[in-house]
XYZ file of C-alpha atoms in Angstrom:
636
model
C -77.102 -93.177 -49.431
C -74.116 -92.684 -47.646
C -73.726 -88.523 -47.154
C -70.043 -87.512 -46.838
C -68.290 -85.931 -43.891
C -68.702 -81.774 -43.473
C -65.363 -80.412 -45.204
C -63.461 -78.422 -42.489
C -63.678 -74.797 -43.286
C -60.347 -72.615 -44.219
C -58.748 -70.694 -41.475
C -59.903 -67.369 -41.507
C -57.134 -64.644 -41.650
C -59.192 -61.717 -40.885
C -58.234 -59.905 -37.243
C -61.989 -59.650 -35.938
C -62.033 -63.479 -35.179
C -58.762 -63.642 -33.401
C -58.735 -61.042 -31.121
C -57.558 -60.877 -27.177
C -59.266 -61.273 -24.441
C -59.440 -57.265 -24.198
C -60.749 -56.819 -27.406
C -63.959 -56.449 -29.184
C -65.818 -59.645 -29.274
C -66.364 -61.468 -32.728
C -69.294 -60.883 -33.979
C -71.568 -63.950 -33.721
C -74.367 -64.911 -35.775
C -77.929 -66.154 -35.189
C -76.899 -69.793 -34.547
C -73.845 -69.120 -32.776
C -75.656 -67.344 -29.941
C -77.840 -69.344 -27.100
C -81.168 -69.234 -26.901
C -83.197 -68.606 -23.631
C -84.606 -72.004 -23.282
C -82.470 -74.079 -25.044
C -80.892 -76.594 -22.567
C -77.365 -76.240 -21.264
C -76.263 -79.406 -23.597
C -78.465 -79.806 -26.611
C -78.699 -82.525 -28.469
C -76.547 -83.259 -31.849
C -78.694 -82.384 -34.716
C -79.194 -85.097 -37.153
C -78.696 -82.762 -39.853
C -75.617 -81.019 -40.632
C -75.709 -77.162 -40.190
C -76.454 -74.938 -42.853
C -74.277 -72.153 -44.278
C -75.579 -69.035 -43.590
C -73.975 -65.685 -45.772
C -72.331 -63.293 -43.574
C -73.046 -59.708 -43.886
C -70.399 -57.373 -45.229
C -70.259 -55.147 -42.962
C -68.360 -57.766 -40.307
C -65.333 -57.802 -42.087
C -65.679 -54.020 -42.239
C -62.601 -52.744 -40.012
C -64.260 -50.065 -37.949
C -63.149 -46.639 -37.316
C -62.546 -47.168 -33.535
C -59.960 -50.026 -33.888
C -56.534 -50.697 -35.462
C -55.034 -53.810 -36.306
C -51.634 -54.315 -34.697
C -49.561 -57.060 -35.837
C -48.251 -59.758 -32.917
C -44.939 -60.408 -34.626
C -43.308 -61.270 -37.818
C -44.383 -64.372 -39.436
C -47.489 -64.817 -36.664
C -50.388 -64.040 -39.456
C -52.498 -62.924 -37.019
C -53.250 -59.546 -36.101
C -54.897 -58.062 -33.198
C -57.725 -55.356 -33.524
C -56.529 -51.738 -30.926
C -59.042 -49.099 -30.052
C -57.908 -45.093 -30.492
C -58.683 -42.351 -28.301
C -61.250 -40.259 -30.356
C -60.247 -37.624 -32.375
C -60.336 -33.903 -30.829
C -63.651 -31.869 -31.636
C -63.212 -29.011 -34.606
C -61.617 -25.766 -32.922
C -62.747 -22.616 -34.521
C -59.043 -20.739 -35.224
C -60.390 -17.818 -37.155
C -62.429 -17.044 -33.854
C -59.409 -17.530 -31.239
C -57.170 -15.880 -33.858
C -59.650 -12.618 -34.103
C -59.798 -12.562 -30.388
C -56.257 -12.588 -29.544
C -54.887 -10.039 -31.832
C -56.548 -7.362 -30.494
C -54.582 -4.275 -29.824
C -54.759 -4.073 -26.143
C -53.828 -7.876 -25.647
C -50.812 -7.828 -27.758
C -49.979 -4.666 -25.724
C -50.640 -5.715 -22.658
C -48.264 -8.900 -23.291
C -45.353 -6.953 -24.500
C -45.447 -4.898 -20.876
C -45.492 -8.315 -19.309
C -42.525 -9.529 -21.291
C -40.699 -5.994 -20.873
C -41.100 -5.993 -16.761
C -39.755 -9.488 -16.718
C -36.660 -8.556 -18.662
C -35.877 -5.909 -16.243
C -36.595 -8.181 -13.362
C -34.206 -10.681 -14.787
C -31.718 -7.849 -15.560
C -31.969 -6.493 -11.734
C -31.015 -9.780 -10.795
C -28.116 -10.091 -13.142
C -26.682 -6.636 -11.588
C -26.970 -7.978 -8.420
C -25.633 -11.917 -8.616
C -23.100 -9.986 -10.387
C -21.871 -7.649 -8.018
C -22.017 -9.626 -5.746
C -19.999 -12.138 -7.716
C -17.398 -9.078 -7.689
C -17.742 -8.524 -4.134
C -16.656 -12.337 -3.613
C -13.697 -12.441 -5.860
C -12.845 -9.129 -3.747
C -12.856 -10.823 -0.622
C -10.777 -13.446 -1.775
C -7.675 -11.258 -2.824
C -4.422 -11.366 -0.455
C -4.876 -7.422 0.351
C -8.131 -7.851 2.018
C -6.922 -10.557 3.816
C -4.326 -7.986 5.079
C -4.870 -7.235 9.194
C -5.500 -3.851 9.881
C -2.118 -3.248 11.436
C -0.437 -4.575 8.607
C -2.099 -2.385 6.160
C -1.710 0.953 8.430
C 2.072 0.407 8.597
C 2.272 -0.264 4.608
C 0.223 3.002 4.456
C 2.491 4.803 6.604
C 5.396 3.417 4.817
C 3.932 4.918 1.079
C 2.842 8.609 2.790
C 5.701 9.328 4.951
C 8.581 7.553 4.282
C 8.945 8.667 0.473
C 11.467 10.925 -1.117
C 9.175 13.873 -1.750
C 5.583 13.950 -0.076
C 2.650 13.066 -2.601
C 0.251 15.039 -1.125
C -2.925 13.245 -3.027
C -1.533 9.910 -1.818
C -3.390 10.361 1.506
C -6.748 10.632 -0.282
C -6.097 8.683 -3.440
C -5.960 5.662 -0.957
C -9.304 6.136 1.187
C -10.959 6.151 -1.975
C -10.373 2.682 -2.383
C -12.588 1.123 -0.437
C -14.825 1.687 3.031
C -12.488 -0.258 4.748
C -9.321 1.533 3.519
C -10.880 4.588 4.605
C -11.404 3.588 7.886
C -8.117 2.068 8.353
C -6.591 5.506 7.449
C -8.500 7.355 8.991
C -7.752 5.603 12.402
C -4.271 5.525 12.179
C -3.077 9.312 13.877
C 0.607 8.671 12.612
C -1.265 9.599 8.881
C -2.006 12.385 9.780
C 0.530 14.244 11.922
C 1.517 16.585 8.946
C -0.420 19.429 9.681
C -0.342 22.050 7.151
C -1.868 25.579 6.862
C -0.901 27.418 3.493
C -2.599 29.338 0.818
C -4.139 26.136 -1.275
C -4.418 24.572 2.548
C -7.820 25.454 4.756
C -8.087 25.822 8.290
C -10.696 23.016 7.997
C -8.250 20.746 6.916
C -5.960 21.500 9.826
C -8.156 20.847 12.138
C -9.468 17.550 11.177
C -5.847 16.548 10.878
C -5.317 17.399 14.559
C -8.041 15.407 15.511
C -7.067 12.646 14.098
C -3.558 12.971 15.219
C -4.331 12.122 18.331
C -1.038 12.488 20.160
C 1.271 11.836 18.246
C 4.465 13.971 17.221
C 3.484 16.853 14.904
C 4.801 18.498 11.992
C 3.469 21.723 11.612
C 4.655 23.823 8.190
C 2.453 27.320 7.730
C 3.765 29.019 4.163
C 2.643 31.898 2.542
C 3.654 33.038 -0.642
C 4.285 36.570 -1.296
C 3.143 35.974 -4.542
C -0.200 35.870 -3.209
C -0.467 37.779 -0.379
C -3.876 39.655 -0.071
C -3.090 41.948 2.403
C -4.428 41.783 5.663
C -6.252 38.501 5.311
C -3.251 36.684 5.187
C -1.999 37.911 8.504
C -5.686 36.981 9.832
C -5.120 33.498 8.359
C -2.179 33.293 9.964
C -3.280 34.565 13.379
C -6.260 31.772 12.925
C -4.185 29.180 12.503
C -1.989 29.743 15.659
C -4.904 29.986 17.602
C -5.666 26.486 16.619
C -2.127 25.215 16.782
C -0.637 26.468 19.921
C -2.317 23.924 22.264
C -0.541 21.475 20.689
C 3.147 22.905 21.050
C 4.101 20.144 23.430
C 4.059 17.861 20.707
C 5.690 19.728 17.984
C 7.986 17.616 16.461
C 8.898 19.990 13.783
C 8.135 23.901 12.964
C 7.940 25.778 9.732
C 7.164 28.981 9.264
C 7.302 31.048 5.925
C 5.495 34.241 5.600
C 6.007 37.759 3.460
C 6.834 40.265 5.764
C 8.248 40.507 9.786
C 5.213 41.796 11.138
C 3.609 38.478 10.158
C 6.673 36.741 11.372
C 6.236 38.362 14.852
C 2.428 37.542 14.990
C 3.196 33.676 14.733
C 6.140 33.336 16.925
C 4.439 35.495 19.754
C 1.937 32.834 20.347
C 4.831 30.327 20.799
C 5.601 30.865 24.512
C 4.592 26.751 25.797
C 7.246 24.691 26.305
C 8.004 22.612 23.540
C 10.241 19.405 24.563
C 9.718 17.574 20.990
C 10.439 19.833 18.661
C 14.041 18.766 16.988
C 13.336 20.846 13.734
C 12.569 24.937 13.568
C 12.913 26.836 10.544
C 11.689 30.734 10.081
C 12.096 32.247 6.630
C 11.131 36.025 6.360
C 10.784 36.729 1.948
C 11.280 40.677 2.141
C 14.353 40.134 4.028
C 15.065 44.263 2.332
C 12.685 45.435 4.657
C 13.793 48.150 7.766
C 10.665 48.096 10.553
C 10.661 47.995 13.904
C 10.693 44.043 14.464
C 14.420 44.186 13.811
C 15.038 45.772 17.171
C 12.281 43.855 18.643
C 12.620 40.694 19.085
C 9.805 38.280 20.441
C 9.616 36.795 23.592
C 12.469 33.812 23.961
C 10.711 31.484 21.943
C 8.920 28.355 23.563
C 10.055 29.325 26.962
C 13.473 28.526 26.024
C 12.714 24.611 26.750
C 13.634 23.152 23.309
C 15.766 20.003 24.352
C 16.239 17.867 21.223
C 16.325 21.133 19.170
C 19.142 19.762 16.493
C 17.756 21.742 13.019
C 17.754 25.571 12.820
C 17.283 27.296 9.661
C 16.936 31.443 10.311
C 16.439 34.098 7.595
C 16.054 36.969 8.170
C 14.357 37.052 11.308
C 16.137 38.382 14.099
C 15.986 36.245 17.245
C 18.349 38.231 19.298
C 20.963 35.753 18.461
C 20.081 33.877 21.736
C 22.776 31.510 21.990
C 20.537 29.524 24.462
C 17.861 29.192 21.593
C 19.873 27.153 19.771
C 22.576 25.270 21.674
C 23.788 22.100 20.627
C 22.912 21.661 16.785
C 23.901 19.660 14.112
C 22.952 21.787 11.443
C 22.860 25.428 11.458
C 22.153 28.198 8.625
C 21.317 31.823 8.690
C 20.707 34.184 6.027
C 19.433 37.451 4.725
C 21.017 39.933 7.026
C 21.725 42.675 5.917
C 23.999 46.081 7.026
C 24.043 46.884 10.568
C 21.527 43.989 11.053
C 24.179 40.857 9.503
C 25.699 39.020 12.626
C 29.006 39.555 13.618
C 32.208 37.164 14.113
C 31.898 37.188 17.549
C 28.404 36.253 17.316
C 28.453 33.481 14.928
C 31.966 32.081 16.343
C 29.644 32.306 19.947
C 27.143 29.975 18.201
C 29.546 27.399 16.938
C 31.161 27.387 20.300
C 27.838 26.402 21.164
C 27.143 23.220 18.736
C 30.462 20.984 19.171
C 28.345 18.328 17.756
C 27.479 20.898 14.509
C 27.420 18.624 11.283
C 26.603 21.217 8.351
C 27.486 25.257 8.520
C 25.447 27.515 6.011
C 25.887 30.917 6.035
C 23.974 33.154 2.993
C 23.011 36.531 1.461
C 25.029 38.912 4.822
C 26.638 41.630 4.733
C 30.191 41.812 5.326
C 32.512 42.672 8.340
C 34.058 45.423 8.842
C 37.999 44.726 8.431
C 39.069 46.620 11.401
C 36.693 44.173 13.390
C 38.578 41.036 11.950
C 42.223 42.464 13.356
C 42.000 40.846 16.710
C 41.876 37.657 15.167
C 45.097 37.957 12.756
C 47.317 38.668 15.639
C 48.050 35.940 17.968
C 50.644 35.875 20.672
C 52.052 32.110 20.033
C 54.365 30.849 17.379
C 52.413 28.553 16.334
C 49.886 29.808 14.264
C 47.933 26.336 13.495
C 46.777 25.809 17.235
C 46.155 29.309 18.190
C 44.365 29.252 21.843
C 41.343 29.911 21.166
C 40.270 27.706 18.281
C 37.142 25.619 17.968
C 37.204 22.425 17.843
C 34.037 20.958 15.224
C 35.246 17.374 14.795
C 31.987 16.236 13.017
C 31.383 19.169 10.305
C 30.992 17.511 6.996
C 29.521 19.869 5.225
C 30.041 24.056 4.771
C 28.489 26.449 2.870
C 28.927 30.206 2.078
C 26.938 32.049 -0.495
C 27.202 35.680 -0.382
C 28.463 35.343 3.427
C 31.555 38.213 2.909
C 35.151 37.463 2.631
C 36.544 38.791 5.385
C 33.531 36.922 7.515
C 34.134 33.884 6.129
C 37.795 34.029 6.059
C 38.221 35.392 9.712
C 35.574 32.366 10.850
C 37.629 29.355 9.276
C 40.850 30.971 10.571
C 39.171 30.344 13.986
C 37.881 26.195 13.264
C 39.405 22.829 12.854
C 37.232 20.789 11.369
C 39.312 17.322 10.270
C 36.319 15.752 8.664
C 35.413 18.451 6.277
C 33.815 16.475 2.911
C 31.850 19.241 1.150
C 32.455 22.955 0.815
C 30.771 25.662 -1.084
C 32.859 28.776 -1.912
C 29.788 30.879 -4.279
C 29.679 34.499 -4.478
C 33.042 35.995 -2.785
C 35.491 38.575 -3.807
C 38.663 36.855 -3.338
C 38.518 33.090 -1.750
C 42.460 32.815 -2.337
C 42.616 33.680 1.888
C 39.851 30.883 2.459
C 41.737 28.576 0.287
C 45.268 29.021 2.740
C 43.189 28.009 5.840
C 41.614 25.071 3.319
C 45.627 23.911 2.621
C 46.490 24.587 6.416
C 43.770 22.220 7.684
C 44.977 19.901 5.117
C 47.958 19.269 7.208
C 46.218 17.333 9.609
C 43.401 15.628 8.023
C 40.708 17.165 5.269
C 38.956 14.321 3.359
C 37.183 16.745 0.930
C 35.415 15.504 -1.388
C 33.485 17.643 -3.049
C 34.275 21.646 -3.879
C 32.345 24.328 -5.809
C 33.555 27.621 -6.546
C 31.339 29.741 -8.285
C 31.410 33.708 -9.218
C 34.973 34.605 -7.368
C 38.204 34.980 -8.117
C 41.502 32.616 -6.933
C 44.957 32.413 -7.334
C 45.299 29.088 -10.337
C 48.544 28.471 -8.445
C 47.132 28.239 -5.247
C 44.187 26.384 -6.112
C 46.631 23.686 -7.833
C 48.737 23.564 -4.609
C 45.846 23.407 -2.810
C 43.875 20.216 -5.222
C 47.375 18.579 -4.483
C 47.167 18.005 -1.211
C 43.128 16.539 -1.371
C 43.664 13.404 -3.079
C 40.102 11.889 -1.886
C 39.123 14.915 -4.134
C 35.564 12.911 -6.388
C 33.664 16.690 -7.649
C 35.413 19.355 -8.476
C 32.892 22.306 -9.582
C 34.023 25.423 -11.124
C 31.098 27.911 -12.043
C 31.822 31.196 -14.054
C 34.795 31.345 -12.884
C 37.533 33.393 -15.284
C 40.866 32.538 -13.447
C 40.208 29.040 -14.670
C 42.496 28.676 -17.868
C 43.792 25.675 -19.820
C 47.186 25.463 -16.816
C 44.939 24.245 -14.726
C 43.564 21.144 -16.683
C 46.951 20.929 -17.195
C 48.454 20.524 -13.722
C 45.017 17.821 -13.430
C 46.597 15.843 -16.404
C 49.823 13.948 -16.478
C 52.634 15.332 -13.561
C 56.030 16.050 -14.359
C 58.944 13.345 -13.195
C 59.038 14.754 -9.270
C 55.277 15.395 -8.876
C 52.462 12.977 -8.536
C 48.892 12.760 -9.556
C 46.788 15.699 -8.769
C 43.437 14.520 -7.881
C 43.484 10.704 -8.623
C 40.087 10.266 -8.073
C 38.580 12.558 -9.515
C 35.324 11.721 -11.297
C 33.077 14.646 -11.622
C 34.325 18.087 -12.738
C 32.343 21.220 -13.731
C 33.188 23.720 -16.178
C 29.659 25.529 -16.137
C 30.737 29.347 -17.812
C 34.640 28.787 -18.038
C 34.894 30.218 -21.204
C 38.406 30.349 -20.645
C 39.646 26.957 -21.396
C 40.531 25.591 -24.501
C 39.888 22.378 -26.163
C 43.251 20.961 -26.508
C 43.854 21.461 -22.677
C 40.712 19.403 -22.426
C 41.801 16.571 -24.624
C 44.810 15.880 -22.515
C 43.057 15.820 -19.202
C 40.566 13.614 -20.350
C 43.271 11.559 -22.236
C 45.404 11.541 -19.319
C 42.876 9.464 -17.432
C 41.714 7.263 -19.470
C 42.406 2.976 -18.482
C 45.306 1.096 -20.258
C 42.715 -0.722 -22.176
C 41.064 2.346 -23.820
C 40.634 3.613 -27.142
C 41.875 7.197 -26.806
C 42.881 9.855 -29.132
C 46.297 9.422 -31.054
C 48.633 11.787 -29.942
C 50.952 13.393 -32.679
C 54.421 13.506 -30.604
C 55.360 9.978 -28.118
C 57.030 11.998 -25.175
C 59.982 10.107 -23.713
C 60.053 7.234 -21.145
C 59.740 9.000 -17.305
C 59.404 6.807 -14.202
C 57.571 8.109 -11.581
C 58.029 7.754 -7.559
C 54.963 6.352 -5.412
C 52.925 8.855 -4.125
C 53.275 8.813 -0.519
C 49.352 9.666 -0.405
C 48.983 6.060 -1.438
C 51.094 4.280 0.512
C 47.796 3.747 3.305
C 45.499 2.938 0.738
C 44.558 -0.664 -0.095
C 44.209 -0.354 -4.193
C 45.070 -2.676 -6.705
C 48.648 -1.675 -8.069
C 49.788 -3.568 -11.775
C 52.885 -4.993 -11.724
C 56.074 -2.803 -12.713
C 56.555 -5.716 -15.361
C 53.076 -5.331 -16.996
C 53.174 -1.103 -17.152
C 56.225 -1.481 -19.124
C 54.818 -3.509 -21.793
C 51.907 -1.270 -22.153
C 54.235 1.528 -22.320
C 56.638 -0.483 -25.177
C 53.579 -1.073 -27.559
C 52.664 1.627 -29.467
C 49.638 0.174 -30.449
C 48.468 -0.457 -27.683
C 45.120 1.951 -27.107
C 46.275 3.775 -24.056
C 47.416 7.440 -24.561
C 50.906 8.588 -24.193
C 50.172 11.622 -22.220
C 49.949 9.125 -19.383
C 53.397 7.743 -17.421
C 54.186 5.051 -19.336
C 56.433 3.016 -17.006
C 57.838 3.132 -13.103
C 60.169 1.006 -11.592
C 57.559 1.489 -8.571
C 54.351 0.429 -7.802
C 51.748 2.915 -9.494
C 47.984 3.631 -9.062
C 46.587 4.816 -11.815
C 44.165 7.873 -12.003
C 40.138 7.330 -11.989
C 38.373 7.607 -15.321
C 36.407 10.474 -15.879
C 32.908 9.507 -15.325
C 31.035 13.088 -16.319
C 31.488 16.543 -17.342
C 29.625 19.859 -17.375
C 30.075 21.742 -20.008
C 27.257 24.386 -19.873
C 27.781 27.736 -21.488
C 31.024 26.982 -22.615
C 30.574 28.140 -26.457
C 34.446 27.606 -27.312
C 33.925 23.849 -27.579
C 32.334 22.953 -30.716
C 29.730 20.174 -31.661
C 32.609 17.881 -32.736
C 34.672 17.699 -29.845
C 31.411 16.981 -27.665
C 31.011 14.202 -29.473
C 34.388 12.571 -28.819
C 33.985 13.290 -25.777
C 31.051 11.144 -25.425
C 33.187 8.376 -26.735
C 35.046 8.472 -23.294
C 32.940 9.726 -20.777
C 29.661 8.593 -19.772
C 27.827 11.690 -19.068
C 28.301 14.723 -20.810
C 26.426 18.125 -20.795
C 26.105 20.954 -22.483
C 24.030 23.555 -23.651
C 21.391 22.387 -26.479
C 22.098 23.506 -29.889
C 19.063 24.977 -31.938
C 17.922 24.143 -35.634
C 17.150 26.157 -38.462
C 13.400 25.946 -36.724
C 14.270 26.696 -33.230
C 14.640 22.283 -32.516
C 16.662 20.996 -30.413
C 19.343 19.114 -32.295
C 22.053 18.671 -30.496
C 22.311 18.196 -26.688
């Protein structure tokens, strides 16, 4: 009986018997595995093997190994071992153990000294993040001789002296400070007062160096307190009269004389610098003994480049040789049998031919029998008398409470052809000053600028005398009572023979002239207004004059309009320009300035309304403020 061939068995699908090399070895079975002394090559059994039944737990997948599939649509998978799993931790144990008080404690100190160590660290990456962008700006770049002239420039060369510029700027920075603080020409101000120490002095002199010095002592009388003042004062000559010989300038302002005296007594070195002195006494009232007595001759009379004097009321003497050959002069507060004659003061500007401004204030006035040998002089010619005094470079000249028959007697005595400013303030009768004015005026006076305040004139002779200044810019009238509406009238349009009276005038002061009225103001400003303004309408056309050319303006270069073009301004009424101005010449004709400001303080006649046309016309305008129902200022 013929036995059929074994069937061959299915494929088995399960992962434990296909498996990788690296894997878990199938699990064989009793027949499968060699026995100990079965030969290397047995024989073929004659019988065909038996089925034996696998046990379960082989195709059990066990708990070390995965199955991992080989690929899509490879039906095989391959058995992976996993690491263990961790043991059981006990968390209610841990958990107990680290929430304890003291831990959780003890950790927030931990956490709050590394905060603050991370916050000391942002401070400092942070300044010195600051300190970098610092260095980086264009100012500390700066060399150090750069940035001492631009500090130079900002403390001395200003308008008035800051005196916390100094010190605002070495606060800056370290190296500011020491940039300042080594450059002497910072500190050669040296200044000894009552809000100034004698510490403060002294460290300026030391920084100084030796460079030029300006010394300025001032005491207030204000606050004087007695006899420590004078010690102050006493101190701080002590300390500054070793360094006379490189005084560049010299102030001294005390209370009394005696005080006065003290100073200047310990100024006997030569001093070959010093181009400014000034010496101001306050209680210039005062009759002591120091009038009589004057100090010794003040730095041994060596004071070469001595150009600025300034005296009041200290008596010097009137050494001549003191103060030879300066360009400005002024002396004050001397009083009766103390004030300075004409001799004297004629001596002194016989002295300074080089003398650029002349102030004389607050003396008492001259005798009038002392004044006669002046008025009589031998020669015919009264404008050249022989002994005249020549001042070819005075500009300016000032007298304020100086006496009339001082002051009149002294210009009688000067030529002075480049006169620009002069200050008439204070006098009885300045009609006599204003001849001498007119005489000089003959020859050359390019005045421009005059102030008369508190004194009387002759309104003719000041008219006469405004005619023949045509540079005339500022004309300044202060409480002055011979000032009446005639004499904005000879200022306004001139008659058919006459020509402008001040043409450029562009200033004028009425300050207290309560003496004018408004309709005599109207015209003057009208008068000078351009062709192409907008000025009042006048009721009544006046008839057609022609002028003649001034023969003032013949050597000046100004713009003259043709004759052709004043005549059609004159021919059209409506044309804006006022007919209280010429309206045609057959000549060529300059045309007045346009007033460019007015003062008209304290004058109470002129009422809110004609202020404010006058505003439509001139550019400045003042006057006194005018106060609301609640004390506000309103109008101004």
């Amino acid at each position: 009986m013929l036995r059929s061939p074994p069937m061959p068995a299915a494929p088995r699908t399960d992962a434990s018997y296909a498996t990788p090399a690296s894997a878990e070895a199938p699990v064989r079975t009793k027949s499968s595995v060699p026995h100990a002394h079965a030969p290397a090559d047995p024989l073929p059994s004659p019988h065909p093997p038996t089925r034996r039944r696998i046990p379960a737990a082989a195709f059990a997948r066990p708990q070390t190994a995965s199955s991992v599939s080989l690929g899509r649509g490879s039906g095989s998978k391959v058995a992976r071992s996993l690491c263990p799993p961790p043991e059981p931790i006990d968390i209610r144990g841990r958990a107990a153990a680290d929430a304890s008080i003291p831990n959780l404690r003890e950790a927030l100190s931990s956490l709050d000294s590394k905060m603050a160590n991370l916050m000391s660290e942002r401070e400092r990456i942070e300044s010195r993040l600051a300190q970098a962008v610092r260095l980086q700006a264009p100012i500390q770049r700066l060399p150090s001789e750069l940035l001492a002239s631009i500090f130079t420039i900002g403390v001395l060369d200003m308008d008035e002296e800051d005196p916390l510029m100094l010190s605002s700027m070495m606060l800056v920075c370290r190296y500011w400070a020491d940039v300042a603080a080594s450059t002497p020409v910072l500190w050669s101000r040296v200044v000894v007062s009552n809000h100034d120490s004698l510490d403060k002095a002294k460290r300026r002199l030391s920084r100084s160096k030796s460079v030029p010095l300006d010394v300025c002592i001032s005491f207030s009388p204000q606050m004087e307190q007695g006899g420590s003042t004078t010690e102050t004062i006493v101190h701080a000559m002590d300390i500054l009269w070793p360094s006379i010989w490189r005084w560049r300038s010299f102030q001294l302002s005390v209370p009394n004389r005696p005080q006065a005296h003290a100073a200047l007594s310990r100024c006997r070195e030569k001093a070959p610098l010093l181009e400014v002195l000034q010496v101001r006494v306050f209680h210039s009232m005062q009759d002591d003994q120091y009038h009589t007595k004057p100090p010794l001759p003040l730095f041994d009379a060596h004071t070469p480049r001595l150009t600025v004097c300034s005296f009041n009321s200290f008596n010097f003497g009137w050494d001549v040789s003191t103060i030879r050959g300066l360009r400005v002069l002024e002396l004050g507060g001397y009083w009766n049998s103390f004030a300075p004659s004409v001799t004297v003061i004629l001596d002194i500007l016989r002295a300074c031919p080089t003398l650029e401004e002349l102030s004389l204030r607050n003396m008492s006035d001259v005798d009038p029998e002392t004044c006669l040998m002046y008025d009589h002089e031998p020669h015919h010619d009264k404008r050249y008398p022989t002994h005249i005094i020549h001042l070819p470079r005075l500009v300016k000249a000032s007298f304020y409470y100086a006496g009339i028959q001082r002051t009149r007697t002294i210009l009688s005595q000067l030529t002075f052809p480049a006169l620009e400013k002069i200050e008439l303030c204070y006098m009885d009768n300045v009609t006599p000053v204003l001849h001498h004015l007119k005489r000089q005026s003959l020859t050359s006076l390019p005045l421009r600028h005059l102030r008369v305040e508190a004194s009387f004139f002759n309104e003719l002779e000041l008219v006469k005398f405004l005619g023949r200044v045509s540079s005339l810019t500022t004309l300044e009238l202060v409480d002055v009572e011979d000032a009446s509406s005639n004499l904005l009238k000879g200022l306004s349009a001139p008659s058919v023979t006459q020509s402008w009276i001040c043409p450029k005038l562009e200033t004028l002061s009425l300050d207290g002239c309560t003496t004018l009225d408004w309709d005599a103001l109207r015209s003057f400003v009208e008068s000078r207004l351009p062709a192409h303004a907008r000025a009042y309408p006048r009721q009544a056309v006046p008839p057609m004059i022609s002028l003649p050319a001034p023969a003032s303006y013949s050597s000046l270069s100004l713009r003259q309009p043709h004759p052709s073009s004043i005549a059609a301004i004159a021919h059209h009424p409506s044309h804006g320009r006022s007919h209280s101005a010429p309206p045609n010449t057959s000549v060529p004709f300059a045309w007045p300035q346009r007033l460019k400001a007015i003062d008209l303080t304290r004058c109470h006649q002129i009422s809110k309304e004609a202020i404010q046309w006058l505003r439509l016309y001139v550019a400045e305008v003042k006057c006194d403020a005018v106060r609301g129902p609640w004390r506000e200022s309103s109008f101004s």
